[in-house]
PDB file of C-alpha atoms in Angstrom:
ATOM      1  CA  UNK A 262       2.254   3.163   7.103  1.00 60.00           C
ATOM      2  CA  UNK A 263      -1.157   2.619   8.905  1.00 67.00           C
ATOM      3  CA  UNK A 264      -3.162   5.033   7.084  1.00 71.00           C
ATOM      4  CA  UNK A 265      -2.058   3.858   3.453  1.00 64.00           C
ATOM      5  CA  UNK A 266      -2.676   0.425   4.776  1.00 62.00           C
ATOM      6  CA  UNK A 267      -6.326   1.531   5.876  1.00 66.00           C
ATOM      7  CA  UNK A 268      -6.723   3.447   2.396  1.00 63.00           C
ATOM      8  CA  UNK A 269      -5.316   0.320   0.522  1.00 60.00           C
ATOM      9  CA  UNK A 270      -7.798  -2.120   2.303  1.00 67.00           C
ATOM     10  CA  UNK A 271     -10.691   0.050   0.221  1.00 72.00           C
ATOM     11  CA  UNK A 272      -8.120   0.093  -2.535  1.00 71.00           C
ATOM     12  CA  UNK A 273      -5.689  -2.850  -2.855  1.00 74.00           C
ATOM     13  CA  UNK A 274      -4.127  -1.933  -6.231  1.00 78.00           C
ATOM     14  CA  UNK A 275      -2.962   1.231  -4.098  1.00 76.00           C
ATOM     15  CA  UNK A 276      -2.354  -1.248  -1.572  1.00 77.00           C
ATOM     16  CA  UNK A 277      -0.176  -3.198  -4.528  1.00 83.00           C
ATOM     17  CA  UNK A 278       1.624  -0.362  -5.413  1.00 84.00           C
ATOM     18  CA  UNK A 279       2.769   0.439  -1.934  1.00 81.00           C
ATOM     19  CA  UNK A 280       3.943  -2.673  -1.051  1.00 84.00           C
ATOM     20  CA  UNK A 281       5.864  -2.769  -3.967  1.00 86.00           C
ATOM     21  CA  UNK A 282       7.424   0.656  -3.451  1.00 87.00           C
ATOM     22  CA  UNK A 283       8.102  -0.327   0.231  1.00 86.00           C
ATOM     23  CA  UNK A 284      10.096  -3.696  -0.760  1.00 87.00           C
ATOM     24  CA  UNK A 285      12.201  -1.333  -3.202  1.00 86.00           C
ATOM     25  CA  UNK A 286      13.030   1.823  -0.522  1.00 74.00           C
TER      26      UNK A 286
END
């Protein structure tokens, strides 16, 4: 969502890893 988008911009291997996860759910 928005918020782990905002955190991943500071972040983008969190970033990574959620758009990963997303792609997979």
């Amino acid at each position: 969502n928005l918020v782990r988008l905002s955190i991943g911009l500071e972040n983008p291997e969190d970033l990574e890893a959620d758009l990963l996860q997303a792609l997979q759910n």
